[in-house]
XYZ file of C-alpha atoms in Angstrom:
356
model
C 45.819 -42.066 45.595
C 46.394 -45.125 47.756
C 42.804 -46.248 47.320
C 43.160 -45.899 43.565
C 46.296 -48.035 43.355
C 45.080 -50.715 45.760
C 42.836 -53.474 44.434
C 39.957 -54.797 46.539
C 39.256 -58.198 45.010
C 38.965 -59.903 48.412
C 36.403 -57.480 49.857
C 32.726 -58.304 50.268
C 30.137 -56.296 48.367
C 29.201 -54.378 51.517
C 32.503 -52.549 51.187
C 31.652 -51.346 47.667
C 28.098 -50.403 48.624
C 29.525 -48.259 51.428
C 31.927 -46.704 48.954
C 28.941 -45.521 46.890
C 27.163 -44.233 50.039
C 24.663 -47.092 50.012
C 24.810 -47.615 53.766
C 21.382 -49.279 53.862
C 18.989 -50.892 51.488
C 16.444 -48.394 50.184
C 13.779 -51.115 50.063
C 12.066 -52.505 53.130
C 11.064 -56.139 53.489
C 7.493 -55.585 52.234
C 8.625 -53.972 48.996
C 11.249 -56.647 48.449
C 8.704 -59.435 48.982
C 6.343 -57.718 46.535
C 9.068 -57.538 43.872
C 9.991 -61.181 44.489
C 6.376 -62.327 44.186
C 5.726 -60.419 40.969
C 9.089 -61.474 39.583
C 8.427 -65.124 40.438
C 5.154 -65.028 38.494
C 6.935 -63.500 35.514
C 9.751 -66.035 35.696
C 7.397 -69.014 35.883
C 5.622 -67.814 32.770
C 8.959 -67.144 31.021
C 10.298 -70.626 31.773
C 7.122 -72.503 30.838
C 6.200 -70.531 27.712
C 9.701 -70.454 26.242
C 10.215 -74.162 26.951
C 6.995 -74.803 25.019
C 8.244 -72.688 22.104
C 11.501 -74.665 21.921
C 9.641 -77.987 22.150
C 7.175 -76.911 19.451
C 9.934 -75.952 17.013
C 11.723 -79.262 17.618
C 8.682 -81.522 17.319
C 6.768 -79.849 14.475
C 8.374 -80.242 11.039
C 6.459 -77.242 9.709
C 8.655 -75.038 11.896
C 11.933 -76.270 10.422
C 12.698 -72.926 8.751
C 15.246 -70.172 9.531
C 12.710 -67.885 11.215
C 11.549 -70.565 13.631
C 15.109 -71.674 14.409
C 15.897 -68.081 15.363
C 12.626 -67.960 17.285
C 13.690 -71.012 19.285
C 17.026 -69.335 19.985
C 15.193 -66.249 21.232
C 13.129 -68.505 23.480
C 16.347 -70.070 24.797
C 17.796 -66.652 25.636
C 14.569 -65.617 27.349
C 14.591 -68.926 29.239
C 18.081 -68.057 30.482
C 16.794 -64.589 31.417
C 14.153 -66.205 33.610
C 16.782 -68.310 35.390
C 19.060 -65.279 35.800
C 16.290 -63.182 37.300
C 15.309 -65.915 39.757
C 18.940 -66.077 40.870
C 19.049 -62.288 41.161
C 15.854 -62.003 43.202
C 17.124 -64.302 45.929
C 20.590 -62.716 45.994
C 19.578 -59.100 46.395
C 18.910 -56.743 49.301
C 20.858 -57.600 52.433
C 22.090 -60.847 50.871
C 23.878 -58.950 48.104
C 26.113 -57.208 50.671
C 27.472 -60.578 51.744
C 28.401 -61.631 48.201
C 32.012 -61.851 47.116
C 33.290 -59.885 44.145
C 33.262 -62.972 41.931
C 29.764 -63.893 43.152
C 28.491 -60.444 42.201
C 30.200 -60.660 38.803
C 28.522 -64.029 38.203
C 25.106 -62.670 39.203
C 25.301 -59.627 36.955
C 27.129 -61.454 34.162
C 24.393 -64.076 33.938
C 21.754 -61.372 33.691
C 23.705 -59.253 31.184
C 24.395 -62.291 29.010
C 20.747 -63.310 28.878
C 19.450 -59.815 28.187
C 22.130 -59.202 25.540
C 21.217 -62.509 23.905
C 17.530 -61.557 23.836
C 18.314 -58.208 22.258
C 20.735 -59.709 19.735
C 18.174 -62.354 18.790
C 15.556 -59.674 18.211
C 17.979 -57.923 15.880
C 18.753 -61.115 13.960
C 15.039 -61.890 13.616
C 14.476 -58.361 12.317
C 17.187 -58.905 9.690
C 15.685 -62.267 8.706
C 12.246 -60.709 8.356
C 13.731 -57.904 6.278
C 15.352 -60.369 3.861
C 12.180 -62.417 3.500
C 9.861 -59.421 3.066
C 12.100 -57.697 0.542
C 11.911 -60.893 -1.533
C 8.179 -61.087 -0.773
C 8.487 -64.560 0.687
C 7.174 -66.106 3.852
C 10.594 -67.581 4.705
C 14.084 -66.444 3.768
C 16.596 -68.532 1.825
C 19.098 -68.738 4.676
C 20.726 -72.142 4.864
C 20.966 -74.154 8.071
C 24.694 -73.483 8.149
C 24.210 -69.712 8.069
C 21.470 -69.871 10.672
C 23.756 -71.933 12.916
C 26.559 -69.396 12.449
C 24.165 -66.575 13.360
C 23.082 -68.390 16.520
C 26.700 -69.052 17.525
C 27.554 -65.408 16.820
C 24.662 -64.199 18.978
C 25.747 -66.269 21.951
C 29.410 -65.450 21.477
C 28.748 -61.705 21.536
C 26.351 -62.058 24.489
C 28.833 -64.071 26.563
C 31.571 -61.528 25.841
C 29.255 -58.679 26.858
C 28.453 -60.433 30.113
C 32.086 -61.391 30.857
C 33.742 -58.045 30.035
C 33.556 -56.664 33.620
C 35.129 -59.727 35.218
C 37.845 -59.707 32.556
C 39.050 -56.313 33.743
C 36.601 -53.544 32.862
C 35.661 -52.848 36.483
C 36.507 -50.456 39.287
C 37.869 -52.778 41.980
C 41.253 -51.086 41.647
C 39.918 -47.535 41.265
C 36.930 -46.841 43.510
C 36.420 -43.326 42.172
C 35.211 -44.785 38.849
C 32.547 -47.049 40.383
C 28.907 -46.651 39.378
C 25.935 -46.414 41.731
C 23.655 -49.134 40.342
C 26.475 -51.694 40.032
C 29.085 -50.697 42.676
C 31.978 -52.682 41.133
C 31.193 -51.787 37.503
C 32.942 -48.832 35.937
C 30.776 -45.975 34.805
C 32.455 -46.140 31.415
C 31.265 -49.742 30.998
C 27.680 -48.731 31.787
C 27.930 -46.009 29.152
C 29.267 -48.520 26.628
C 26.612 -51.132 27.437
C 23.656 -48.732 27.383
C 24.791 -46.835 24.271
C 25.479 -50.042 22.318
C 22.025 -51.383 23.176
C 20.382 -48.086 22.266
C 22.211 -48.150 18.931
C 20.887 -51.670 18.298
C 17.450 -50.391 19.217
C 17.719 -47.600 16.626
C 18.867 -50.112 14.015
C 15.859 -52.282 14.750
C 13.525 -49.292 14.513
C 14.968 -48.328 11.130
C 14.679 -51.918 9.852
C 11.064 -52.259 10.906
C 10.168 -48.827 9.554
C 11.681 -49.865 6.225
C 9.661 -53.082 6.317
C 6.522 -51.161 7.208
C 6.969 -48.717 4.339
C 7.692 -51.506 1.858
C 4.741 -53.646 2.949
C 2.385 -50.691 2.871
C 3.497 -49.808 -0.655
C 3.298 -53.414 -1.820
C -0.135 -53.886 -0.272
C -1.494 -50.780 -1.979
C -0.274 -52.153 -5.305
C -1.799 -55.601 -4.766
C -5.136 -54.406 -3.345
C -6.827 -53.552 -6.691
C -5.888 -56.963 -8.078
C -8.345 -59.406 -6.579
C -6.754 -62.321 -8.396
C -3.753 -62.296 -6.002
C -3.328 -65.163 -3.593
C -4.756 -64.908 -0.106
C -1.346 -65.455 1.447
C -0.027 -62.316 -0.183
C -2.854 -60.276 1.294
C -2.779 -61.750 4.773
C 0.983 -61.830 5.292
C 1.568 -58.018 5.036
C -1.291 -57.272 7.455
C 0.021 -59.755 10.026
C 3.527 -58.410 9.580
C 2.438 -54.798 10.138
C 0.663 -55.774 13.368
C 3.661 -57.764 14.559
C 6.041 -54.902 13.754
C 3.982 -52.358 15.668
C 3.627 -54.708 18.643
C 7.356 -55.453 18.735
C 8.314 -51.785 18.553
C 5.822 -50.784 21.254
C 6.877 -53.584 23.624
C 10.558 -52.917 23.126
C 10.251 -49.165 23.652
C 8.186 -49.553 26.826
C 10.287 -52.330 28.375
C 13.862 -51.397 27.477
C 14.216 -47.654 26.947
C 13.680 -46.538 30.596
C 16.284 -48.951 31.962
C 18.868 -48.089 29.317
C 18.369 -44.373 29.926
C 18.825 -44.818 33.696
C 22.002 -46.858 33.118
C 23.310 -44.132 30.835
C 22.558 -41.443 33.437
C 24.363 -43.490 36.083
C 27.329 -43.874 33.767
C 27.384 -40.121 33.252
C 27.471 -39.730 37.080
C 24.176 -37.863 37.337
C 23.924 -37.210 41.088
C 20.500 -35.550 40.932
C 18.841 -38.404 39.047
C 18.356 -40.717 42.084
C 18.798 -43.831 39.966
C 18.467 -46.191 42.955
C 14.749 -45.378 43.265
C 13.977 -47.087 39.967
C 16.544 -49.887 40.117
C 14.408 -52.985 40.677
C 11.283 -51.717 38.946
C 13.148 -50.966 35.727
C 14.804 -54.362 35.836
C 11.394 -55.953 36.294
C 10.139 -53.943 33.322
C 13.048 -55.178 31.188
C 12.283 -58.786 32.115
C 8.675 -58.136 31.078
C 9.973 -58.025 27.508
C 10.988 -61.676 27.867
C 7.428 -62.388 28.997
C 5.952 -60.670 25.958
C 8.287 -62.177 23.342
C 6.598 -65.612 23.229
C 3.222 -63.889 22.887
C 4.354 -61.566 20.113
C 6.397 -64.013 18.041
C 4.602 -67.286 18.733
C 1.090 -67.157 20.099
C -0.206 -65.131 17.144
C 0.875 -67.980 14.869
C -2.111 -70.323 14.492
C 0.105 -73.311 13.738
C 2.198 -72.621 16.831
C -0.907 -72.231 18.956
C -2.313 -75.537 17.649
C 1.010 -77.200 18.468
C 0.814 -75.821 22.002
C -2.699 -77.224 22.409
C -1.601 -80.628 21.163
C 1.345 -80.608 23.564
C -0.929 -79.738 26.490
C -3.377 -82.438 25.462
C -0.554 -84.978 25.372
C 0.524 -83.924 28.841
C -3.001 -84.127 30.266
C -3.745 -87.371 28.434
C -0.496 -88.800 29.755
C -1.424 -87.933 33.323
C -4.898 -89.370 32.810
C -3.456 -92.564 31.353
C -1.074 -92.851 34.274
C -3.959 -92.403 36.702
C -6.143 -94.902 34.822
C -3.279 -97.398 34.545
C -2.634 -97.062 38.254
C -6.337 -97.543 38.961
C -6.456 -100.575 36.645
C -3.378 -102.013 38.300
C -4.975 -101.530 41.681
C -8.238 -103.121 40.512
C -6.360 -106.029 38.934
C -4.314 -106.561 42.071
C -7.443 -106.359 44.213
C -9.146 -108.824 41.837
C -6.234 -111.228 42.181
C -6.420 -110.895 45.946
C -10.158 -111.532 45.893
C -9.654 -114.576 43.662
C -6.945 -115.932 45.894
C -9.102 -115.422 48.974
C -12.026 -117.196 47.276
C -9.769 -120.075 46.290
C -8.524 -120.351 49.826
C -12.067 -120.341 51.161
C -13.086 -123.039 48.637
C -10.114 -125.158 49.637
C -11.010 -124.742 53.292
C -14.601 -125.794 52.597
C -13.437 -128.872 50.677
C -11.081 -129.892 53.454
C -13.802 -129.525 56.095
C -16.186 -131.632 54.012
C -13.592 -134.387 53.631
C -12.965 -134.332 57.371
C -16.703 -134.677 58.065
C -17.010 -137.629 55.656
C -14.075 -139.381 57.267
């Protein structure tokens, strides 16, 4: 009873790991280095690709539509996920036992906020696609004001989801309620977080299944009529492929981690959730790697914009190199000219001396 009434805010994380019988790290140095290497590759791709998506939407006026604004917001959330995972990788293992309670809350809160934002953005994009497809339009009629409100709402909900544990929904004052995967998080919070995300997942599945059924029906109606525009025929096919890719990627990357979190929240002692801890997190981050490919790289206009951006970067570096080379050649030419002038002056002076 005394341990339940006493709060442990000033303890290091090693105390809470010991409370959950995590007396040593289950991963040796080789496995940890392997996870860090693979994670670093993922994070580099996440940061670069999502930064290119944001830059493309800003610079290209053809992307100034609600879908692409939401796409840029998804890229921003995935960019934050890359930063959060880099911070997590180098504050895990033995280092995590030396973290303070607030340091651990910051580490997990940053990750939860980014992942919640990615998931919420996927849901908003699904709703936007539903509105546009039901009206059989390429882009929805959402105004910039409504899109801005949606983006603010996404980040507001994500920040709240990431900050809930530090605001009080934790087990620092009741160690019996602590979870295994996150030793200062309450098991009830893990249940809430995993169930809410699974519910959002089911909503997304139902939305995309409704879109799939509608597009399939509409396509079958338009197929006999060859006089229809090419855009009407191509858009449903692309949409069906995108829907199937999104559903497959989301199921593979998110479902295992959410199920393990739910089992930990339900205090499943036989499940051995620590075995899959880092691998499932790496799999969840893989979704942030795939999002730019699924939502952007299949768009020909987006891909052309990427190529133009890369050409500008390479041309800029080439121009800098050529300008530096020209500057060096000009400076060397000036030096040669000055030396020749000096030599001519010396010759003239010697000739005058000989005449005198």
